[in-house]
Amino acid sequence: MISIRSVYPRQNPKTTEDNNMGKFNKGGKKEMPALNSSSMPDIVFAILFFFMVTTTMRSETLMVRMKLPTASEVQKLEKKSLVTYINIGPPMETRLGTGTQMQLNDRFAQVSEIQDYIAQEKASMNEADQPLMTVSIKADEETRMQYITDVKQALRQAYALKISYSARQGQNK
Amino acid sequence: MAKTTRKVPALNASSMADISFLLLTFFLLVSNMDVDSGLARRLPPPPQTEEQTTVDVQRRNLLVVLVNSQNETMVTNQQGTEWYTNAEELRGTGSKVALKDRVKEFVLNTSNSEQLPELTEEDFGPPIGIVPVTDQHVVSIQNDATTSYKTYIAVQNEVVRAYNELREEGARKYFNTSYDELTEDQQNQINDLYPQRISEAEPKNYGGQ
């Protein structure tokens, strides 16, 4: 059996300290004591948990360009799990043109596909949360209202009646 | 070997900090902090049958806010019509009455005018008591097909601002504090006193494309 002591030789603390007992430590080598960093992981873990709780994973990559309109009376959307996003704007890739496109879940979609999308999102939710579902419309400020209205009508048909026009907090210019 | 009390050697935990820093940076990179915010609205349920269900509203109870394809805003009710050509005028920086003040006047009808919505007395519970309110008023926001979303949101924002200011005034009057500091029940009381009655009708194509 291999003794562990051979790997970690235990120092006898008396040998170093007791020799200096009662003397002033004049001259000689003064060694900088090592900082006790054993609480460092605890602190970092605390920060880590804070970030894990307060943030959400970036779930989708934006495929449309959008500059949200500004508004001063915005309300914060609480409970991210209840929010479904619809992104509207010109496509990020310029070769796809500058026409208004809609992005649902990582792909471009037509307005007619909204109903299926909402039904899908609703089905993946807790049954008690379904009536609280909010659809956040994130649209570029240059979008024509015709498009928004079509989306709104589709949402009505899908019974997703709680909506939010996403806007940045700030004064209108 | 003799049975002695063996001490468990301390684990070398110095790499723990490195590992947790690694995790921390990972989460920092993949997560986003920004909270989404916006103007909350409630859409009317879809029409049940083929024929459109319309609600008859008396003319005096209706304030029509129309945003046209040139991004101009027309506000009209029984009192008269006002035109706003840009966002500054909407906020009342010009010589015109700001949209929010018009909405507030319309919702309150303090002068009990014939031209403004009818007042009915309702009980809102203590400490508000029985007060006359315009419970039938409707602010109807209409838009054209080519109206820009930016202007539409600006108009929506001004209407919401009018309601928010009314609620703030109500909170100061009845509870002597600001609206944000009220309890949830008190906030609901104020919300019942000034409910947001904003209708979003289907757009009409007035001016053509």
Short mmCIF file of C-alpha atoms in Angstrom, two decimals, chain B residues 167 170-171 175-187 190:
data_model
loop_
_atom_site.label_atom_id
_atom_site.label_comp_id
_atom_site.label_asym_id
_atom_site.label_seq_id
_atom_site.Cartn_x
_atom_site.Cartn_y
_atom_site.Cartn_z
CA ARG B 167 -54.11 57.20 -14.41
CA GLY B 170 -56.21 59.65 -10.71
CA ALA B 171 -53.68 58.04 -8.40
CA PHE B 175 -54.53 57.83 -3.22
CA ASN B 176 -52.14 60.77 -2.92
CA THR B 177 -49.19 58.85 -4.39
CA SER B 178 -47.92 58.09 -7.83
CA TYR B 179 -49.43 55.26 -9.84
CA ASP B 180 -46.29 53.14 -9.62
CA GLU B 181 -46.39 53.08 -5.85
CA LEU B 182 -49.97 51.80 -5.57
CA THR B 183 -50.73 48.22 -4.64
CA GLU B 184 -52.01 45.93 -7.35
CA ASP B 185 -55.62 46.23 -6.19
CA GLN B 186 -55.41 50.01 -6.16
CA GLN B 187 -53.88 50.00 -9.63
CA ILE B 190 -57.57 53.14 -11.26
#
